[in-house]
PDB file of C-alpha atoms in Angstrom:
ATOM      1  CA  TRP P  22     -21.323   4.980  43.754  1.00 77.00           C
ATOM      2  CA  LEU P  23     -17.942   6.644  44.218  1.00 82.00           C
ATOM      3  CA  GLN P  24     -18.361   9.972  45.989  1.00 82.00           C
ATOM      4  CA  LEU P  25     -15.946  12.555  44.572  1.00 78.00           C
ATOM      5  CA  ASP P  26     -15.885  15.178  47.287  1.00 76.00           C
ATOM      6  CA  PHE P  27     -13.454  17.473  45.466  1.00 76.00           C
ATOM      7  CA  LEU P  28     -15.943  17.759  42.573  1.00 72.00           C
ATOM      8  CA  ASP P  29     -19.073  17.544  44.712  1.00 76.00           C
ATOM      9  CA  ARG P  30     -20.219  14.782  42.394  1.00 79.00           C
ATOM     10  CA  ALA P  31     -20.633  11.010  42.440  1.00 83.00           C
ATOM     11  CA  LEU P  32     -19.546   8.514  39.794  1.00 85.00           C
ATOM     12  CA  GLN P  33     -21.244   5.203  39.096  1.00 89.00           C
ATOM     13  CA  PRO P  34     -18.558   2.738  37.945  1.00 90.00           C
ATOM     14  CA  GLY P  35     -21.216   0.243  36.866  1.00 91.00           C
ATOM     15  CA  GLU P  36     -22.246   2.604  34.071  1.00 93.00           C
ATOM     16  CA  LEU P  37     -18.768   3.085  32.609  1.00 93.00           C
ATOM     17  CA  CYS P  38     -18.180  -0.658  32.986  1.00 95.00           C
ATOM     18  CA  LYS P  39     -20.742  -1.179  30.213  1.00 96.00           C
ATOM     19  CA  ILE P  40     -18.370   0.430  27.727  1.00 96.00           C
ATOM     20  CA  ALA P  41     -15.466  -1.660  29.042  1.00 96.00           C
ATOM     21  CA  ILE P  42     -17.511  -4.859  28.606  1.00 97.00           C
ATOM     22  CA  ILE P  43     -18.523  -3.872  25.063  1.00 97.00           C
ATOM     23  CA  MET P  44     -14.924  -3.202  24.005  1.00 96.00           C
ATOM     24  CA  THR P  45     -13.516  -6.325  25.668  1.00 96.00           C
ATOM     25  CA  LEU P  46     -16.167  -8.681  24.300  1.00 96.00           C
ATOM     26  CA  ALA P  47     -15.867  -7.086  20.845  1.00 96.00           C
ATOM     27  CA  GLN P  48     -12.150  -7.853  20.815  1.00 96.00           C
ATOM     28  CA  ILE P  49     -12.587 -11.481  21.921  1.00 95.00           C
ATOM     29  CA  VAL P  50     -15.475 -12.293  19.573  1.00 95.00           C
ATOM     30  CA  SER P  51     -14.053 -10.437  16.556  1.00 94.00           C
ATOM     31  CA  GLU P  52     -10.775 -12.368  16.773  1.00 94.00           C
ATOM     32  CA  SER P  53     -12.707 -15.638  16.532  1.00 93.00           C
ATOM     33  CA  MET P  54     -14.801 -14.244  13.659  1.00 93.00           C
ATOM     34  CA  GLU P  55     -11.694 -13.228  11.709  1.00 91.00           C
ATOM     35  CA  LYS P  56     -10.145 -16.686  12.105  1.00 90.00           C
ATOM     36  CA  HIS P  57     -13.196 -18.918  11.658  1.00 89.00           C
ATOM     37  CA  GLY P  58     -15.893 -16.653  10.183  1.00 88.00           C
ATOM     38  CA  LYS P  59     -17.947 -16.898  13.365  1.00 90.00           C
ATOM     39  CA  LEU P  60     -17.657 -17.290  17.127  1.00 89.00           C
ATOM     40  CA  THR P  61     -16.674 -20.891  17.645  1.00 87.00           C
ATOM     41  CA  GLY P  62     -14.688 -22.921  20.130  1.00 86.00           C
ATOM     42  CA  LEU P  63     -15.111 -23.349  23.852  1.00 88.00           C
ATOM     43  CA  LYS P  64     -12.189 -21.082  24.805  1.00 91.00           C
ATOM     44  CA  PRO P  65     -13.438 -17.748  23.344  1.00 92.00           C
ATOM     45  CA  VAL P  66     -17.011 -18.467  24.476  1.00 93.00           C
ATOM     46  CA  ALA P  67     -15.911 -19.297  28.017  1.00 93.00           C
ATOM     47  CA  TYR P  68     -13.578 -16.278  28.109  1.00 94.00           C
ATOM     48  CA  SER P  69     -16.396 -13.990  26.969  1.00 94.00           C
ATOM     49  CA  VAL P  70     -18.775 -15.362  29.593  1.00 94.00           C
ATOM     50  CA  LEU P  71     -16.117 -14.936  32.280  1.00 95.00           C
ATOM     51  CA  VAL P  72     -15.450 -11.314  31.246  1.00 94.00           C
ATOM     52  CA  CYS P  73     -19.167 -10.545  31.540  1.00 94.00           C
ATOM     53  CA  ALA P  74     -19.789 -12.679  34.623  1.00 94.00           C
ATOM     54  CA  ALA P  75     -17.215 -10.969  36.859  1.00 94.00           C
ATOM     55  CA  PRO P  76     -18.752  -7.451  36.822  1.00 94.00           C
ATOM     56  CA  THR P  77     -22.252  -8.933  36.682  1.00 94.00           C
ATOM     57  CA  LEU P  78     -21.730 -10.788  39.949  1.00 92.00           C
ATOM     58  CA  LEU P  79     -20.155  -7.730  41.560  1.00 93.00           C
ATOM     59  CA  VAL P  80     -23.083  -5.417  40.785  1.00 92.00           C
ATOM     60  CA  MET P  81     -25.548  -8.113  41.840  1.00 88.00           C
ATOM     61  CA  LEU P  82     -23.922  -8.116  45.273  1.00 86.00           C
ATOM     62  CA  GLN P  83     -24.756  -4.416  45.742  1.00 85.00           C
ATOM     63  CA  PRO P  84     -27.536  -5.410  44.741  1.00 81.00           C
ATOM     64  CA  ASP P  85     -28.117  -3.834  41.313  1.00 86.00           C
ATOM     65  CA  PHE P  86     -29.945  -6.327  39.122  1.00 87.00           C
ATOM     66  CA  GLY P  87     -30.857  -3.667  36.556  1.00 90.00           C
ATOM     67  CA  THR P  88     -27.221  -3.058  35.604  1.00 92.00           C
ATOM     68  CA  ALA P  89     -26.563  -6.810  35.641  1.00 92.00           C
ATOM     69  CA  PHE P  90     -29.453  -7.233  33.185  1.00 93.00           C
ATOM     70  CA  VAL P  91     -27.811  -4.711  30.833  1.00 95.00           C
ATOM     71  CA  TYR P  92     -24.465  -6.549  31.002  1.00 96.00           C
ATOM     72  CA  ILE P  93     -26.144  -9.809  30.028  1.00 95.00           C
ATOM     73  CA  CYS P  94     -27.990  -8.148  27.140  1.00 95.00           C
ATOM     74  CA  ILE P  95     -24.686  -6.805  25.809  1.00 96.00           C
ATOM     75  CA  LEU P  96     -23.222 -10.312  25.909  1.00 96.00           C
ATOM     76  CA  VAL P  97     -26.242 -11.835  24.154  1.00 95.00           C
ATOM     77  CA  PHE P  98     -26.264  -9.235  21.361  1.00 96.00           C
ATOM     78  CA  ILE P  99     -22.547  -9.654  20.656  1.00 96.00           C
ATOM     79  CA  PHE P 100     -22.886 -13.449  20.696  1.00 95.00           C
ATOM     80  CA  PHE P 101     -25.668 -13.295  18.120  1.00 93.00           C
ATOM     81  CA  ILE P 102     -23.725 -11.117  15.685  1.00 93.00           C
ATOM     82  CA  GLY P 103     -20.825 -13.511  16.212  1.00 92.00           C
ATOM     83  CA  ARG P 104     -23.160 -16.276  14.973  1.00 91.00           C
ATOM     84  CA  ILE P 105     -22.585 -18.463  17.994  1.00 91.00           C
ATOM     85  CA  SER P 106     -23.584 -22.106  17.651  1.00 88.00           C
ATOM     86  CA  TRP P 107     -27.187 -23.003  18.483  1.00 86.00           C
ATOM     87  CA  GLY P 108     -25.833 -25.644  20.842  1.00 88.00           C
ATOM     88  CA  TYR P 109     -24.530 -22.926  23.173  1.00 88.00           C
ATOM     89  CA  ILE P 110     -27.875 -21.109  22.942  1.00 88.00           C
ATOM     90  CA  ALA P 111     -29.795 -24.265  23.857  1.00 91.00           C
ATOM     91  CA  ALA P 112     -27.428 -24.924  26.767  1.00 90.00           C
ATOM     92  CA  ALA P 113     -27.836 -21.351  28.029  1.00 89.00           C
ATOM     93  CA  ALA P 114     -31.631 -21.597  27.754  1.00 90.00           C
ATOM     94  CA  GLY P 115     -31.604 -24.833  29.726  1.00 93.00           C
ATOM     95  CA  MET P 116     -29.387 -23.353  32.423  1.00 91.00           C
ATOM     96  CA  LEU P 117     -31.655 -20.310  32.651  1.00 89.00           C
ATOM     97  CA  ALA P 118     -34.761 -22.479  32.985  1.00 91.00           C
ATOM     98  CA  ILE P 119     -33.152 -24.394  35.827  1.00 92.00           C
ATOM     99  CA  GLY P 120     -31.256 -21.529  37.441  1.00 89.00           C
ATOM    100  CA  ALA P 121     -33.976 -18.866  37.505  1.00 87.00           C
ATOM    101  CA  PRO P 122     -36.259 -20.679  40.005  1.00 89.00           C
ATOM    102  CA  LEU P 123     -33.246 -21.630  42.123  1.00 89.00           C
ATOM    103  CA  ALA P 124     -31.980 -18.028  42.119  1.00 85.00           C
ATOM    104  CA  TYR P 125     -35.424 -16.812  43.158  1.00 84.00           C
ATOM    105  CA  ARG P 126     -35.545 -19.296  46.023  1.00 84.00           C
ATOM    106  CA  PHE P 127     -31.987 -19.179  47.377  1.00 83.00           C
ATOM    107  CA  ILE P 128     -30.202 -16.053  46.061  1.00 80.00           C
ATOM    108  CA  LEU P 129     -32.694 -13.198  45.911  1.00 79.00           C
ATOM    109  CA  ALA P 130     -33.354 -11.236  49.077  1.00 80.00           C
ATOM    110  CA  PRO P 131     -36.948 -11.160  50.403  1.00 84.00           C
ATOM    111  CA  GLU P 132     -37.520  -7.631  49.056  1.00 82.00           C
ATOM    112  CA  GLN P 133     -36.305  -8.716  45.618  1.00 80.00           C
ATOM    113  CA  GLN P 134     -38.594 -11.733  45.695  1.00 85.00           C
ATOM    114  CA  MET P 135     -41.431  -9.396  46.619  1.00 86.00           C
ATOM    115  CA  ARG P 136     -40.735  -7.235  43.569  1.00 82.00           C
ATOM    116  CA  ILE P 137     -41.182 -10.248  41.333  1.00 86.00           C
ATOM    117  CA  ASP P 138     -44.315 -11.327  43.215  1.00 88.00           C
ATOM    118  CA  VAL P 139     -45.788  -7.836  42.814  1.00 86.00           C
ATOM    119  CA  PHE P 140     -44.886  -7.848  39.129  1.00 86.00           C
ATOM    120  CA  LEU P 141     -46.826 -11.095  38.669  1.00 86.00           C
ATOM    121  CA  ASN P 142     -49.676  -9.859  40.894  1.00 86.00           C
ATOM    122  CA  PRO P 143     -49.759  -6.012  40.855  1.00 80.00           C
ATOM    123  CA  GLU P 144     -52.474  -5.794  43.517  1.00 79.00           C
ATOM    124  CA  LEU P 145     -50.508  -7.842  46.036  1.00 81.00           C
ATOM    125  CA  ASP P 146     -48.976  -4.831  47.813  1.00 81.00           C
ATOM    126  CA  LEU P 147     -50.169  -1.489  46.427  1.00 82.00           C
ATOM    127  CA  THR P 148     -49.038   0.517  49.453  1.00 82.00           C
ATOM    128  CA  ASN P 149     -45.403  -0.580  49.450  1.00 82.00           C
ATOM    129  CA  TYR P 150     -43.634  -2.650  46.790  1.00 82.00           C
ATOM    130  CA  GLY P 151     -46.348  -2.100  44.193  1.00 86.00           C
ATOM    131  CA  TYR P 152     -46.815   1.603  44.931  1.00 88.00           C
ATOM    132  CA  ASN P 153     -44.352   2.954  42.357  1.00 88.00           C
ATOM    133  CA  VAL P 154     -45.787   1.038  39.415  1.00 89.00           C
ATOM    134  CA  ALA P 155     -49.388   1.707  40.477  1.00 89.00           C
ATOM    135  CA  GLN P 156     -48.789   5.471  40.644  1.00 91.00           C
ATOM    136  CA  SER P 157     -46.851   5.360  37.385  1.00 91.00           C
ATOM    137  CA  LYS P 158     -49.706   3.665  35.534  1.00 92.00           C
ATOM    138  CA  ILE P 159     -52.231   6.103  37.002  1.00 91.00           C
ATOM    139  CA  ALA P 160     -50.120   9.041  35.816  1.00 92.00           C
ATOM    140  CA  ILE P 161     -49.676   7.577  32.343  1.00 92.00           C
ATOM    141  CA  GLY P 162     -53.382   6.827  32.042  1.00 91.00           C
ATOM    142  CA  SER P 163     -54.378  10.296  33.251  1.00 91.00           C
ATOM    143  CA  GLY P 164     -52.429  11.828  30.368  1.00 89.00           C
ATOM    144  CA  GLN P 165     -54.968  10.293  27.967  1.00 91.00           C
ATOM    145  CA  LEU P 166     -54.434  11.089  24.272  1.00 91.00           C
ATOM    146  CA  TYR P 167     -52.734  14.507  24.224  1.00 91.00           C
ATOM    147  CA  GLY P 168     -51.645  14.913  27.860  1.00 88.00           C
ATOM    148  CA  LYS P 169     -52.186  17.580  30.483  1.00 89.00           C
ATOM    149  CA  GLY P 170     -49.484  19.851  29.156  1.00 84.00           C
ATOM    150  CA  PHE P 171     -45.814  19.363  29.910  1.00 74.00           C
ATOM    151  CA  PHE P 172     -45.493  22.399  32.202  1.00 71.00           C
ATOM    152  CA  SER P 173     -49.026  22.410  33.590  1.00 77.00           C
ATOM    153  CA  GLU P 174     -49.453  22.608  37.352  1.00 77.00           C
ATOM    154  CA  GLY P 175     -51.048  20.021  39.604  1.00 77.00           C
ATOM    155  CA  THR P 176     -49.969  16.890  37.740  1.00 83.00           C
ATOM    156  CA  LEU P 177     -49.300  13.690  39.661  1.00 83.00           C
ATOM    157  CA  ALA P 178     -45.616  13.852  38.786  1.00 82.00           C
ATOM    158  CA  GLN P 179     -45.219  17.450  39.967  1.00 81.00           C
ATOM    159  CA  LEU P 180     -47.134  16.714  43.165  1.00 79.00           C
ATOM    160  CA  ARG P 181     -44.671  13.848  43.791  1.00 81.00           C
ATOM    161  CA  PHE P 182     -47.269  11.094  43.668  1.00 86.00           C
ATOM    162  CA  VAL P 183     -44.973   9.453  41.097  1.00 86.00           C
ATOM    163  CA  PRO P 184     -41.786   8.386  42.927  1.00 86.00           C
ATOM    164  CA  GLU P 185     -38.388   8.912  41.286  1.00 83.00           C
ATOM    165  CA  ARG P 186     -40.042  11.015  38.597  1.00 82.00           C
ATOM    166  CA  HIS P 187     -36.702  12.428  37.454  1.00 85.00           C
ATOM    167  CA  THR P 188     -34.841   9.112  37.128  1.00 85.00           C
ATOM    168  CA  ASP P 189     -36.432   5.647  36.983  1.00 89.00           C
ATOM    169  CA  PHE P 190     -40.014   6.794  36.363  1.00 92.00           C
ATOM    170  CA  VAL P 191     -39.350   9.842  34.207  1.00 92.00           C
ATOM    171  CA  PHE P 192     -41.311   8.270  31.340  1.00 94.00           C
ATOM    172  CA  ALA P 193     -44.498   8.331  33.444  1.00 92.00           C
ATOM    173  CA  GLY P 194     -44.167  12.069  34.066  1.00 90.00           C
ATOM    174  CA  ILE P 195     -43.499  12.766  30.394  1.00 92.00           C
ATOM    175  CA  VAL P 196     -46.486  10.746  29.162  1.00 94.00           C
ATOM    176  CA  GLU P 197     -48.725  12.376  31.759  1.00 93.00           C
ATOM    177  CA  GLY P 198     -47.798  15.730  30.273  1.00 91.00           C
ATOM    178  CA  LEU P 199     -47.661  14.781  26.578  1.00 92.00           C
ATOM    179  CA  GLY P 200     -50.207  11.959  26.497  1.00 93.00           C
ATOM    180  CA  PHE P 201     -50.311   8.818  24.396  1.00 94.00           C
ATOM    181  CA  VAL P 202     -49.175  10.745  21.323  1.00 95.00           C
ATOM    182  CA  GLY P 203     -46.081  12.124  23.052  1.00 94.00           C
ATOM    183  CA  GLY P 204     -45.184   8.747  24.562  1.00 95.00           C
ATOM    184  CA  THR P 205     -45.528   7.073  21.169  1.00 96.00           C
ATOM    185  CA  VAL P 206     -43.239   9.661  19.562  1.00 96.00           C
ATOM    186  CA  ILE P 207     -40.563   8.989  22.205  1.00 96.00           C
ATOM    187  CA  ILE P 208     -40.767   5.217  21.703  1.00 96.00           C
ATOM    188  CA  VAL P 209     -40.623   5.592  17.907  1.00 97.00           C
ATOM    189  CA  LEU P 210     -37.541   7.811  18.179  1.00 97.00           C
ATOM    190  CA  TYR P 211     -35.807   5.225  20.340  1.00 97.00           C
ATOM    191  CA  PHE P 212     -36.632   2.454  17.897  1.00 96.00           C
ATOM    192  CA  LEU P 213     -35.382   4.523  14.958  1.00 97.00           C
ATOM    193  CA  LEU P 214     -32.090   4.980  16.802  1.00 97.00           C
ATOM    194  CA  ILE P 215     -31.848   1.274  17.657  1.00 97.00           C
ATOM    195  CA  PHE P 216     -32.730   0.143  14.127  1.00 96.00           C
ATOM    196  CA  ARG P 217     -30.193   2.590  12.669  1.00 96.00           C
ATOM    197  CA  TRP P 218     -27.501   1.136  14.921  1.00 97.00           C
ATOM    198  CA  LEU P 219     -28.532  -2.380  13.872  1.00 95.00           C
ATOM    199  CA  PHE P 220     -28.174  -1.349  10.239  1.00 95.00           C
ATOM    200  CA  ILE P 221     -24.690   0.038  10.923  1.00 95.00           C
ATOM    201  CA  ALA P 222     -23.678  -3.154  12.721  1.00 94.00           C
ATOM    202  CA  MET P 223     -24.835  -5.302   9.806  1.00 91.00           C
ATOM    203  CA  ALA P 224     -23.364  -3.008   7.128  1.00 90.00           C
ATOM    204  CA  THR P 225     -19.940  -2.768   8.745  1.00 89.00           C
ATOM    205  CA  LYS P 226     -17.576  -5.319   7.207  1.00 85.00           C
ATOM    206  CA  ASP P 227     -15.061  -5.109  10.045  1.00 90.00           C
ATOM    207  CA  PRO P 228     -15.934  -7.752  12.687  1.00 93.00           C
ATOM    208  CA  PHE P 229     -14.545  -5.642  15.530  1.00 95.00           C
ATOM    209  CA  GLY P 230     -16.589  -2.623  14.453  1.00 94.00           C
ATOM    210  CA  SER P 231     -19.736  -4.730  14.090  1.00 95.00           C
ATOM    211  CA  CYS P 232     -19.292  -6.144  17.572  1.00 96.00           C
ATOM    212  CA  LEU P 233     -18.734  -2.679  19.036  1.00 96.00           C
ATOM    213  CA  VAL P 234     -21.904  -1.299  17.465  1.00 97.00           C
ATOM    214  CA  ILE P 235     -24.067  -4.297  18.331  1.00 96.00           C
ATOM    215  CA  GLY P 236     -22.823  -4.136  21.925  1.00 96.00           C
ATOM    216  CA  ALA P 237     -23.869  -0.488  22.142  1.00 97.00           C
ATOM    217  CA  THR P 238     -27.199  -1.442  20.565  1.00 97.00           C
ATOM    218  CA  GLY P 239     -27.736  -4.150  23.169  1.00 96.00           C
ATOM    219  CA  MET P 240     -27.038  -1.659  25.954  1.00 97.00           C
ATOM    220  CA  MET P 241     -29.465   0.900  24.531  1.00 97.00           C
ATOM    221  CA  THR P 242     -32.181  -1.690  23.864  1.00 96.00           C
ATOM    222  CA  ALA P 243     -31.948  -3.090  27.397  1.00 96.00           C
ATOM    223  CA  HIS P 244     -32.302   0.365  28.950  1.00 96.00           C
ATOM    224  CA  VAL P 245     -35.265   1.425  26.813  1.00 96.00           C
ATOM    225  CA  PHE P 246     -37.106  -1.891  27.075  1.00 95.00           C
ATOM    226  CA  GLU P 247     -36.629  -2.279  30.822  1.00 94.00           C
ATOM    227  CA  ASN P 248     -37.277   1.344  31.827  1.00 94.00           C
ATOM    228  CA  ILE P 249     -40.420   1.868  29.761  1.00 95.00           C
ATOM    229  CA  GLY P 250     -41.575  -1.682  30.485  1.00 94.00           C
ATOM    230  CA  MET P 251     -41.413  -1.238  34.252  1.00 92.00           C
ATOM    231  CA  THR P 252     -43.290   2.100  34.166  1.00 93.00           C
ATOM    232  CA  ILE P 253     -46.264   0.442  32.469  1.00 91.00           C
ATOM    233  CA  GLY P 254     -46.106  -2.799  34.471  1.00 89.00           C
ATOM    234  CA  LEU P 255     -44.649  -5.061  31.767  1.00 89.00           C
ATOM    235  CA  MET P 256     -41.290  -5.578  33.506  1.00 89.00           C
ATOM    236  CA  PRO P 257     -40.209  -5.899  37.147  1.00 87.00           C
ATOM    237  CA  VAL P 258     -39.016  -2.677  38.762  1.00 86.00           C
ATOM    238  CA  THR P 259     -35.238  -2.193  38.638  1.00 84.00           C
ATOM    239  CA  GLY P 260     -33.270   0.999  39.070  1.00 82.00           C
ATOM    240  CA  ILE P 261     -32.373   1.616  35.446  1.00 89.00           C
ATOM    241  CA  PRO P 262     -32.488   5.044  33.742  1.00 92.00           C
ATOM    242  CA  LEU P 263     -34.072   6.029  30.430  1.00 94.00           C
ATOM    243  CA  PRO P 264     -31.233   6.947  28.041  1.00 95.00           C
ATOM    244  CA  PHE P 265     -30.672  10.668  27.368  1.00 94.00           C
ATOM    245  CA  ILE P 266     -33.725  11.621  29.466  1.00 94.00           C
ATOM    246  CA  SER P 267     -33.315  10.403  33.054  1.00 93.00           C
ATOM    247  CA  TYR P 268     -31.253  12.514  35.433  1.00 91.00           C
ATOM    248  CA  GLY P 269     -27.768  11.128  35.965  1.00 86.00           C
ATOM    249  CA  GLY P 270     -24.369  12.176  34.670  1.00 87.00           C
ATOM    250  CA  SER P 271     -22.738   8.736  34.673  1.00 91.00           C
ATOM    251  CA  ASN P 272     -25.415   7.228  32.451  1.00 93.00           C
ATOM    252  CA  LEU P 273     -25.428  10.237  30.117  1.00 94.00           C
ATOM    253  CA  LEU P 274     -21.645  10.020  29.755  1.00 94.00           C
ATOM    254  CA  THR P 275     -21.873   6.293  28.998  1.00 95.00           C
ATOM    255  CA  ASN P 276     -24.558   6.842  26.368  1.00 96.00           C
ATOM    256  CA  MET P 277     -22.576   9.622  24.698  1.00 96.00           C
ATOM    257  CA  ILE P 278     -19.486   7.404  24.576  1.00 97.00           C
ATOM    258  CA  ALA P 279     -21.619   4.721  22.912  1.00 97.00           C
ATOM    259  CA  VAL P 280     -22.855   7.235  20.343  1.00 97.00           C
ATOM    260  CA  GLY P 281     -19.268   8.267  19.663  1.00 97.00           C
ATOM    261  CA  ILE P 282     -18.232   4.639  19.144  1.00 96.00           C
ATOM    262  CA  VAL P 283     -21.072   3.994  16.689  1.00 97.00           C
ATOM    263  CA  VAL P 284     -20.387   7.201  14.722  1.00 96.00           C
ATOM    264  CA  ASN P 285     -16.669   6.393  14.489  1.00 95.00           C
ATOM    265  CA  VAL P 286     -17.324   2.852  13.249  1.00 95.00           C
ATOM    266  CA  TRP P 287     -19.700   4.150  10.561  1.00 93.00           C
ATOM    267  CA  MET P 288     -17.321   6.954   9.572  1.00 92.00           C
ATOM    268  CA  ARG P 289     -14.445   4.497   9.086  1.00 86.00           C
ATOM    269  CA  ARG P 290     -16.413   1.799   7.269  1.00 80.00           C
ATOM    270  CA  PRO P 291     -14.896   0.373   4.052  1.00 73.00           C
ATOM    271  CA  ARG P 292     -16.160   2.365   1.065  1.00 70.00           C
ATOM    272  CA  LYS P 293     -16.593   1.333  -2.549  1.00 62.00           C
ATOM    273  CA  HIS P 294     -14.239   3.009  -5.004  1.00 52.00           C
TER     274      HIS P 294
END
């Protein structure tokens, strides 16, 4: 965070960096697509990985593995629309299979290792590392089908039994109030937005525009999947907000910039005469 005392606000550069990564990778990949019809050649692939790796390593040093996860998702989405060779995909999968256990053993701090251990065994530490997810699942389950009412008193979220109820675990508080039906509506709305962006990316004939939109789609998908997944115990806990809902000006600004990019690409698409 960068504390801006003259505004009495703080700015999270890692959020705005997502837009910078999307635009930079879109330029690199689209140039290769315009020349060869797809992303090919070691130079553009290596350059793209380097552009993504630099900020990824920096945020991991903070440590902020949630933001690093989003950066990687952006890279993967743009690579796929660039129709990267399956050889690179197989090599990346092999490196991940080898590197993930090594990273767990030698790179992750003990508290980060514990988060993964608790994710694999939720009852391992319910009073500390597993407390957030346990309380989140209790709150979600207590909402049942129609919820307790969004502004009703005495809910687990309002009584602060759900930690970070306004940021990372905001979905738990919402589902407690609106129930399974309300949670399903929110998830469906997110998927409609994501699928619409996918349609725009595929319908746009301009390679640069397609890469921009698919990068924004990757960012949005990573946030929704990780945030909702961790509140219900399907993903490890990382500090990542739910788009347009979680408190946080930096993330909201980033999401609105992404929306503006997608709308501009669709507005300027080639039209039939």
